[in-house]
Amino acid sequence: AQSVTQLDSQVPVFEEAPVELRCNYSSSVSVYLFWYVQYPNQGLQLLLKYLSGSTLVKGINGFEAEFNKSQTSFHLRKPSVHISDTAEYFCAVSSSASKIIFGSGTRLSIRP
Amino acid sequence: DGGITQSPKYLFRKEGQNVTLSCEQNLNHDAMYWYRQDPGQGLRLIYYSQIVNDFQKGDIAEGYSVSREKKESFPLTVTSAQKNPTAFYLCASSSPGRNQPQHFGDGTRLSIL
């Protein structure tokens, strides 16, 4: 069975500081991983995805994530955050052919 | 532009009343999904459909019903049997395959009067 754990429910960080949002997964089959962002009162938007190949995946808005098979992790990083990055971030793993399992989310709050 | 349209954005329900949430997509996706989102609980799958005229229960289907008569449309009915319907409801769609991401609408917020 597949599962996703987001280790931090909230992450406060100062503007222009780097940030890492942690995600660990478990999967009994080949892994496809995703990060989504949700701004207040909106749906989820795909930030990036890992399907195969390079373990460092670049996404939109300057975010990147690194797939680490040995540590079963897929942490999201940004070298310098902006106020506009304030949102909730969800890590997800592909389950069966038609289902994705989402983590419980990490709320990123940016302090000026 | 292609996308997913959910309506209405806000919906109020009286006790004992059924309400239907609309979800339409023009992405030509075969699969569609309904999720419920509560604070601090992430997304929970209510129902999903991989093809027209077929759908499956997700993790929290009790008190909900769906139909999939057209590829573009996947309406969700919240019945009076759902005792705690207040939540944010999200509709999504995707192409077939485990490596396909889901695309989301902007959600409907349902509240009890």
PDB file of C-alpha atoms in Angstrom:
ATOM      1  CA  ALA A   1       0.000   0.000   0.000  1.00  0.00           C
ATOM      2  CA  GLN A   2       1.067   3.562  -0.605  1.00  0.00           C
ATOM      3  CA  SER A   3       1.145   6.352   1.973  1.00  0.00           C
ATOM      4  CA  VAL A   4       2.520   9.853   2.408  1.00  0.00           C
ATOM      5  CA  THR A   5       3.671  11.623   5.555  1.00  0.00           C
ATOM      6  CA  GLN A   6       4.286  15.347   5.728  1.00  0.00           C
ATOM      7  CA  LEU A   7       6.316  15.829   8.840  1.00  0.00           C
ATOM      8  CA  ASP A   8       5.459  19.461   9.544  1.00  0.00           C
ATOM      9  CA  SER A   9       1.938  20.845   9.715  1.00  0.00           C
ATOM     10  CA  GLN A  10       3.201  24.428   9.761  1.00  0.00           C
ATOM     11  CA  VAL A  11       6.484  26.039   8.701  1.00  0.00           C
ATOM     12  CA  PRO A  12       7.126  29.723   9.477  1.00  0.00           C
ATOM     13  CA  VAL A  13      10.001  31.373   7.640  1.00  0.00           C
ATOM     14  CA  PHE A  14      11.252  34.892   7.011  1.00  0.00           C
ATOM     15  CA  GLU A  15      10.966  36.444   3.584  1.00  0.00           C
ATOM     16  CA  GLU A  16      13.994  35.766   1.348  1.00  0.00           C
ATOM     17  CA  ALA A  17      15.100  32.862   3.571  1.00  0.00           C
ATOM     18  CA  PRO A  18      15.381  29.311   2.227  1.00  0.00           C
ATOM     19  CA  VAL A  19      12.726  26.737   3.047  1.00  0.00           C
ATOM     20  CA  GLU A  20      12.395  22.960   3.002  1.00  0.00           C
ATOM     21  CA  LEU A  21       9.070  21.160   3.325  1.00  0.00           C
ATOM     22  CA  ARG A  22       9.504  17.519   4.223  1.00  0.00           C
ATOM     23  CA  CYS A  23       7.697  14.551   2.714  1.00  0.00           C
ATOM     24  CA  ASN A  24       8.220  10.835   3.236  1.00  0.00           C
ATOM     25  CA  TYR A  25       6.415   8.140   1.320  1.00  0.00           C
ATOM     26  CA  SER A  26       5.937   4.408   1.278  1.00  0.00           C
ATOM     27  CA  SER A  27       5.116   2.435  -1.811  1.00  0.00           C
ATOM     28  CA  SER A  28       5.112  -1.192  -2.795  1.00  0.00           C
ATOM     29  CA  VAL A  29       5.230  -0.394  -6.503  1.00  0.00           C
ATOM     30  CA  SER A  30       7.154   2.006  -8.712  1.00  0.00           C
ATOM     31  CA  VAL A  31       6.856   5.527  -7.401  1.00  0.00           C
ATOM     32  CA  TYR A  32       5.335   8.584  -8.973  1.00  0.00           C
ATOM     33  CA  LEU A  33       5.401  11.635  -6.705  1.00  0.00           C
ATOM     34  CA  PHE A  34       3.838  15.082  -6.840  1.00  0.00           C
ATOM     35  CA  TRP A  35       3.850  18.381  -4.979  1.00  0.00           C
ATOM     36  CA  TYR A  36       0.808  20.637  -5.131  1.00  0.00           C
ATOM     37  CA  VAL A  37       0.197  24.152  -3.807  1.00  0.00           C
ATOM     38  CA  GLN A  38      -3.123  25.497  -2.562  1.00  0.00           C
ATOM     39  CA  TYR A  39      -3.748  29.205  -2.074  1.00  0.00           C
ATOM     40  CA  PRO A  40      -6.636  30.247   0.211  1.00  0.00           C
ATOM     41  CA  ASN A  41     -10.082  29.304  -1.095  1.00  0.00           C
ATOM     42  CA  GLN A  42      -8.668  27.833  -4.275  1.00  0.00           C
ATOM     43  CA  GLY A  43      -8.052  24.393  -5.711  1.00  0.00           C
ATOM     44  CA  LEU A  44      -4.713  22.611  -5.869  1.00  0.00           C
ATOM     45  CA  GLN A  45      -2.144  23.534  -8.491  1.00  0.00           C
ATOM     46  CA  LEU A  46       0.632  21.183  -9.590  1.00  0.00           C
ATOM     47  CA  LEU A  47       4.087  22.460  -8.587  1.00  0.00           C
ATOM     48  CA  LEU A  48       6.194  19.584  -9.860  1.00  0.00           C
ATOM     49  CA  LYS A  49       6.257  15.841 -10.381  1.00  0.00           C
ATOM     50  CA  TYR A  50       8.766  13.002 -10.256  1.00  0.00           C
ATOM     51  CA  LEU A  51       8.117  10.212 -12.726  1.00  0.00           C
ATOM     52  CA  SER A  52      11.590   8.823 -13.480  1.00  0.00           C
ATOM     53  CA  GLY A  53      15.090   9.928 -14.438  1.00  0.00           C
ATOM     54  CA  SER A  54      16.877  12.755 -12.675  1.00  0.00           C
ATOM     55  CA  THR A  55      16.264  12.786  -8.948  1.00  0.00           C
ATOM     56  CA  LEU A  56      16.247  16.592  -8.836  1.00  0.00           C
ATOM     57  CA  VAL A  57      12.997  17.928 -10.198  1.00  0.00           C
ATOM     58  CA  LYS A  58      12.394  21.586 -10.949  1.00  0.00           C
ATOM     59  CA  GLY A  59       8.940  23.074 -10.830  1.00  0.00           C
ATOM     60  CA  ILE A  60       7.119  26.349 -11.119  1.00  0.00           C
ATOM     61  CA  ASN A  61       7.689  29.445  -8.964  1.00  0.00           C
ATOM     62  CA  GLY A  62      11.323  28.527  -8.279  1.00  0.00           C
ATOM     63  CA  PHE A  63      10.556  25.359  -6.313  1.00  0.00           C
ATOM     64  CA  GLU A  64      12.472  22.107  -6.659  1.00  0.00           C
ATOM     65  CA  ALA A  65      12.312  18.694  -5.036  1.00  0.00           C
ATOM     66  CA  GLU A  66      14.736  15.843  -4.648  1.00  0.00           C
ATOM     67  CA  PHE A  67      13.701  12.211  -4.873  1.00  0.00           C
ATOM     68  CA  ASN A  68      15.697  10.056  -2.456  1.00  0.00           C
ATOM     69  CA  LYS A  69      14.882   6.392  -2.836  1.00  0.00           C
ATOM     70  CA  SER A  70      17.033   5.148   0.037  1.00  0.00           C
ATOM     71  CA  GLN A  71      15.413   7.556   2.482  1.00  0.00           C
ATOM     72  CA  THR A  72      11.979   7.318   0.805  1.00  0.00           C
ATOM     73  CA  SER A  73      11.761  11.093   0.790  1.00  0.00           C
ATOM     74  CA  PHE A  74      10.689  13.783  -1.640  1.00  0.00           C
ATOM     75  CA  HIS A  75      11.418  17.088   0.103  1.00  0.00           C
ATOM     76  CA  LEU A  76      10.415  20.396  -1.468  1.00  0.00           C
ATOM     77  CA  ARG A  77      12.848  23.324  -1.389  1.00  0.00           C
ATOM     78  CA  LYS A  78      13.104  26.939  -2.414  1.00  0.00           C
ATOM     79  CA  PRO A  79      16.290  28.979  -1.932  1.00  0.00           C
ATOM     80  CA  SER A  80      14.509  32.284  -1.261  1.00  0.00           C
ATOM     81  CA  VAL A  81      10.814  32.619  -0.445  1.00  0.00           C
ATOM     82  CA  HIS A  82       8.475  35.518  -1.102  1.00  0.00           C
ATOM     83  CA  ILE A  83       5.321  36.674   0.622  1.00  0.00           C
ATOM     84  CA  SER A  84       3.397  35.300  -2.348  1.00  0.00           C
ATOM     85  CA  ASP A  85       4.547  31.765  -1.464  1.00  0.00           C
ATOM     86  CA  THR A  86       2.255  31.788   1.567  1.00  0.00           C
ATOM     87  CA  ALA A  87       0.025  28.776   0.955  1.00  0.00           C
ATOM     88  CA  GLU A  88      -0.567  25.156   1.884  1.00  0.00           C
ATOM     89  CA  TYR A  89       1.586  22.556   0.202  1.00  0.00           C
ATOM     90  CA  PHE A  90       0.618  18.933  -0.381  1.00  0.00           C
ATOM     91  CA  CYS A  91       2.856  16.003  -1.190  1.00  0.00           C
ATOM     92  CA  ALA A  92       1.201  13.123  -3.034  1.00  0.00           C
ATOM     93  CA  VAL A  93       2.019   9.638  -4.286  1.00  0.00           C
ATOM     94  CA  SER A  94       0.332   7.766  -7.087  1.00  0.00           C
ATOM     95  CA  SER A  95      -1.583   4.777  -5.797  1.00  0.00           C
ATOM     96  CA  SER A  96      -3.541   2.589  -8.180  1.00  0.00           C
ATOM     97  CA  ALA A  97      -3.996   3.417 -11.833  1.00  0.00           C
ATOM     98  CA  SER A  98      -6.509   6.115 -11.053  1.00  0.00           C
ATOM     99  CA  LYS A  99      -5.881   7.264  -7.516  1.00  0.00           C
ATOM    100  CA  ILE A 100      -3.446   9.636  -5.801  1.00  0.00           C
ATOM    101  CA  ILE A 101      -2.851   9.660  -2.059  1.00  0.00           C
ATOM    102  CA  PHE A 102      -2.288  13.087  -0.530  1.00  0.00           C
ATOM    103  CA  GLY A 103      -0.420  14.032   2.605  1.00  0.00           C
ATOM    104  CA  SER A 104      -2.091  16.101   5.277  1.00  0.00           C
ATOM    105  CA  GLY A 105      -0.456  19.299   4.062  1.00  0.00           C
ATOM    106  CA  THR A 106       2.112  21.828   5.322  1.00  0.00           C
ATOM    107  CA  ARG A 107       1.099  25.407   5.839  1.00  0.00           C
ATOM    108  CA  LEU A 108       3.918  27.758   4.829  1.00  0.00           C
ATOM    109  CA  SER A 109       3.740  31.191   6.415  1.00  0.00           C
ATOM    110  CA  ILE A 110       6.147  33.915   5.351  1.00  0.00           C
ATOM    111  CA  ARG A 111       7.151  36.661   7.777  1.00  0.00           C
ATOM    112  CA  PRO A 112       8.305  40.022   6.378  1.00  0.00           C
TER     113      PRO A 112
ATOM    114  CA  ASP B   1      -8.426  27.756 -21.919  1.00  0.00           C
ATOM    115  CA  GLY B   2      -8.973  24.215 -20.753  1.00  0.00           C
ATOM    116  CA  GLY B   3      -9.847  23.625 -17.169  1.00  0.00           C
ATOM    117  CA  ILE B   4     -12.273  22.465 -14.526  1.00  0.00           C
ATOM    118  CA  THR B   5     -15.251  24.556 -13.462  1.00  0.00           C
ATOM    119  CA  GLN B   6     -16.942  24.010 -10.143  1.00  0.00           C
ATOM    120  CA  SER B   7     -20.154  25.759  -9.213  1.00  0.00           C
ATOM    121  CA  PRO B   8     -21.353  27.335  -7.100  1.00  0.00           C
ATOM    122  CA  LYS B   9     -18.366  28.638  -5.159  1.00  0.00           C
ATOM    123  CA  TYR B  10     -20.424  28.885  -1.963  1.00  0.00           C
ATOM    124  CA  LEU B  11     -23.463  26.788  -1.087  1.00  0.00           C
ATOM    125  CA  PHE B  12     -25.716  26.643   1.931  1.00  0.00           C
ATOM    126  CA  ARG B  13     -27.798  23.675   2.933  1.00  0.00           C
ATOM    127  CA  LYS B  14     -30.692  23.376   5.302  1.00  0.00           C
ATOM    128  CA  GLU B  15     -31.077  20.371   7.547  1.00  0.00           C
ATOM    129  CA  GLY B  16     -32.636  17.426   5.693  1.00  0.00           C
ATOM    130  CA  GLN B  17     -31.944  18.893   2.267  1.00  0.00           C
ATOM    131  CA  ASN B  18     -30.027  17.353  -0.621  1.00  0.00           C
ATOM    132  CA  VAL B  19     -27.717  19.621  -2.588  1.00  0.00           C
ATOM    133  CA  THR B  20     -25.821  19.034  -5.825  1.00  0.00           C
ATOM    134  CA  LEU B  21     -22.373  20.381  -6.608  1.00  0.00           C
ATOM    135  CA  SER B  22     -21.459  20.825 -10.249  1.00  0.00           C
ATOM    136  CA  CYS B  23     -18.137  19.876 -11.865  1.00  0.00           C
ATOM    137  CA  GLU B  24     -17.436  20.328 -15.575  1.00  0.00           C
ATOM    138  CA  GLN B  25     -14.129  19.808 -17.406  1.00  0.00           C
ATOM    139  CA  ASN B  26     -13.032  20.552 -20.964  1.00  0.00           C
ATOM    140  CA  LEU B  27      -9.655  18.842 -20.712  1.00  0.00           C
ATOM    141  CA  ASN B  28     -10.921  15.679 -22.426  1.00  0.00           C
ATOM    142  CA  HIS B  29      -9.910  13.669 -19.354  1.00  0.00           C
ATOM    143  CA  ASP B  30     -11.358  10.219 -18.818  1.00  0.00           C
ATOM    144  CA  ALA B  31     -11.045  10.158 -15.026  1.00  0.00           C
ATOM    145  CA  MET B  32     -12.767  12.481 -12.570  1.00  0.00           C
ATOM    146  CA  TYR B  33     -12.693  12.688  -8.776  1.00  0.00           C
ATOM    147  CA  TRP B  34     -14.428  14.289  -5.820  1.00  0.00           C
ATOM    148  CA  TYR B  35     -12.539  15.133  -2.633  1.00  0.00           C
ATOM    149  CA  ARG B  36     -13.579  16.549   0.671  1.00  0.00           C
ATOM    150  CA  GLN B  37     -11.172  18.864   2.500  1.00  0.00           C
ATOM    151  CA  ASP B  38     -11.412  19.621   6.211  1.00  0.00           C
ATOM    152  CA  PRO B  39      -8.877  21.739   8.114  1.00  0.00           C
ATOM    153  CA  GLY B  40      -5.780  19.753   9.029  1.00  0.00           C
ATOM    154  CA  GLN B  41      -6.965  16.571   7.315  1.00  0.00           C
ATOM    155  CA  GLY B  42      -5.763  16.969   3.774  1.00  0.00           C
ATOM    156  CA  LEU B  43      -7.918  15.590   0.981  1.00  0.00           C
ATOM    157  CA  ARG B  44     -10.186  12.588   1.361  1.00  0.00           C
ATOM    158  CA  LEU B  45     -11.550  10.805  -1.690  1.00  0.00           C
ATOM    159  CA  ILE B  46     -15.349  10.586  -1.908  1.00  0.00           C
ATOM    160  CA  TYR B  47     -15.982   9.061  -5.351  1.00  0.00           C
ATOM    161  CA  TYR B  48     -14.094   8.646  -8.583  1.00  0.00           C
ATOM    162  CA  SER B  49     -14.932   7.699 -12.138  1.00  0.00           C
ATOM    163  CA  GLN B  50     -12.544   6.290 -14.720  1.00  0.00           C
ATOM    164  CA  ILE B  51     -15.019   6.244 -17.596  1.00  0.00           C
ATOM    165  CA  VAL B  52     -18.491   7.406 -18.526  1.00  0.00           C
ATOM    166  CA  ASN B  53     -21.343   5.501 -16.851  1.00  0.00           C
ATOM    167  CA  ASP B  54     -19.020   3.980 -14.262  1.00  0.00           C
ATOM    168  CA  PHE B  55     -17.853   5.176 -10.849  1.00  0.00           C
ATOM    169  CA  GLN B  56     -16.397   3.773  -7.622  1.00  0.00           C
ATOM    170  CA  LYS B  57     -16.637   4.656  -3.968  1.00  0.00           C
ATOM    171  CA  GLY B  58     -13.675   6.294  -2.356  1.00  0.00           C
ATOM    172  CA  ASP B  59     -12.770   6.366   1.326  1.00  0.00           C
ATOM    173  CA  ILE B  60     -15.731   8.414   2.580  1.00  0.00           C
ATOM    174  CA  ALA B  61     -18.641   7.753   0.190  1.00  0.00           C
ATOM    175  CA  GLU B  62     -21.387   7.432   2.810  1.00  0.00           C
ATOM    176  CA  GLY B  63     -23.968  10.201   2.490  1.00  0.00           C
ATOM    177  CA  TYR B  64     -22.873  11.146  -1.038  1.00  0.00           C
ATOM    178  CA  SER B  65     -23.923  10.115  -4.546  1.00  0.00           C
ATOM    179  CA  VAL B  66     -22.576  10.822  -8.043  1.00  0.00           C
ATOM    180  CA  SER B  67     -23.387  10.247 -11.693  1.00  0.00           C
ATOM    181  CA  ARG B  68     -21.233  10.210 -14.822  1.00  0.00           C
ATOM    182  CA  GLU B  69     -23.545  10.452 -17.812  1.00  0.00           C
ATOM    183  CA  LYS B  70     -21.172  12.612 -19.851  1.00  0.00           C
ATOM    184  CA  LYS B  71     -17.389  12.641 -20.074  1.00  0.00           C
ATOM    185  CA  GLU B  72     -17.296  16.332 -19.222  1.00  0.00           C
ATOM    186  CA  SER B  73     -19.524  16.254 -16.148  1.00  0.00           C
ATOM    187  CA  PHE B  74     -19.346  14.596 -12.718  1.00  0.00           C
ATOM    188  CA  PRO B  75     -21.914  16.108 -10.313  1.00  0.00           C
ATOM    189  CA  LEU B  76     -21.829  15.284  -6.608  1.00  0.00           C
ATOM    190  CA  THR B  77     -24.987  15.160  -4.487  1.00  0.00           C
ATOM    191  CA  VAL B  78     -24.631  15.639  -0.749  1.00  0.00           C
ATOM    192  CA  THR B  79     -27.625  13.868   0.722  1.00  0.00           C
ATOM    193  CA  SER B  80     -29.394  14.414   4.015  1.00  0.00           C
ATOM    194  CA  ALA B  81     -27.712  11.217   5.212  1.00  0.00           C
ATOM    195  CA  GLN B  82     -24.398  13.087   5.395  1.00  0.00           C
ATOM    196  CA  LYS B  83     -24.557  14.362   8.948  1.00  0.00           C
ATOM    197  CA  ASN B  84     -21.529  16.621   8.817  1.00  0.00           C
ATOM    198  CA  PRO B  85     -21.465  18.099   5.323  1.00  0.00           C
ATOM    199  CA  THR B  86     -19.754  21.395   6.132  1.00  0.00           C
ATOM    200  CA  ALA B  87     -16.473  21.272   4.187  1.00  0.00           C
ATOM    201  CA  PHE B  88     -14.602  22.423   1.118  1.00  0.00           C
ATOM    202  CA  TYR B  89     -15.279  20.142  -1.865  1.00  0.00           C
ATOM    203  CA  LEU B  90     -12.789  19.767  -4.685  1.00  0.00           C
ATOM    204  CA  CYS B  91     -13.290  18.189  -8.082  1.00  0.00           C
ATOM    205  CA  ALA B  92     -10.357  16.927 -10.149  1.00  0.00           C
ATOM    206  CA  SER B  93      -9.703  15.161 -13.427  1.00  0.00           C
ATOM    207  CA  SER B  94      -6.834  13.321 -15.067  1.00  0.00           C
ATOM    208  CA  SER B  95      -5.765  11.262 -18.046  1.00  0.00           C
ATOM    209  CA  PRO B  96      -5.400   7.502 -17.510  1.00  0.00           C
ATOM    210  CA  GLY B  97      -2.233   6.155 -15.931  1.00  0.00           C
ATOM    211  CA  ARG B  98      -0.416   6.223 -12.592  1.00  0.00           C
ATOM    212  CA  ASN B  99       2.033   8.851 -13.836  1.00  0.00           C
ATOM    213  CA  GLN B 100      -0.677  11.387 -14.651  1.00  0.00           C
ATOM    214  CA  PRO B 101      -1.233  14.289 -12.247  1.00  0.00           C
ATOM    215  CA  GLN B 102      -4.697  15.432 -11.329  1.00  0.00           C
ATOM    216  CA  HIS B 103      -6.017  18.864 -12.299  1.00  0.00           C
ATOM    217  CA  PHE B 104      -8.287  20.644  -9.836  1.00  0.00           C
ATOM    218  CA  GLY B 105     -11.183  23.043  -9.894  1.00  0.00           C
ATOM    219  CA  ASP B 106     -11.414  25.979  -7.484  1.00  0.00           C
ATOM    220  CA  GLY B 107     -13.744  24.197  -5.098  1.00  0.00           C
ATOM    221  CA  THR B 108     -17.169  24.651  -3.546  1.00  0.00           C
ATOM    222  CA  ARG B 109     -17.554  25.586   0.105  1.00  0.00           C
ATOM    223  CA  LEU B 110     -20.655  24.012   1.619  1.00  0.00           C
ATOM    224  CA  SER B 111     -22.119  25.261   4.888  1.00  0.00           C
ATOM    225  CA  ILE B 112     -25.132  24.305   6.983  1.00  0.00           C
ATOM    226  CA  LEU B 113     -27.716  26.958   7.763  1.00  0.00           C
TER     227      LEU B 113
END
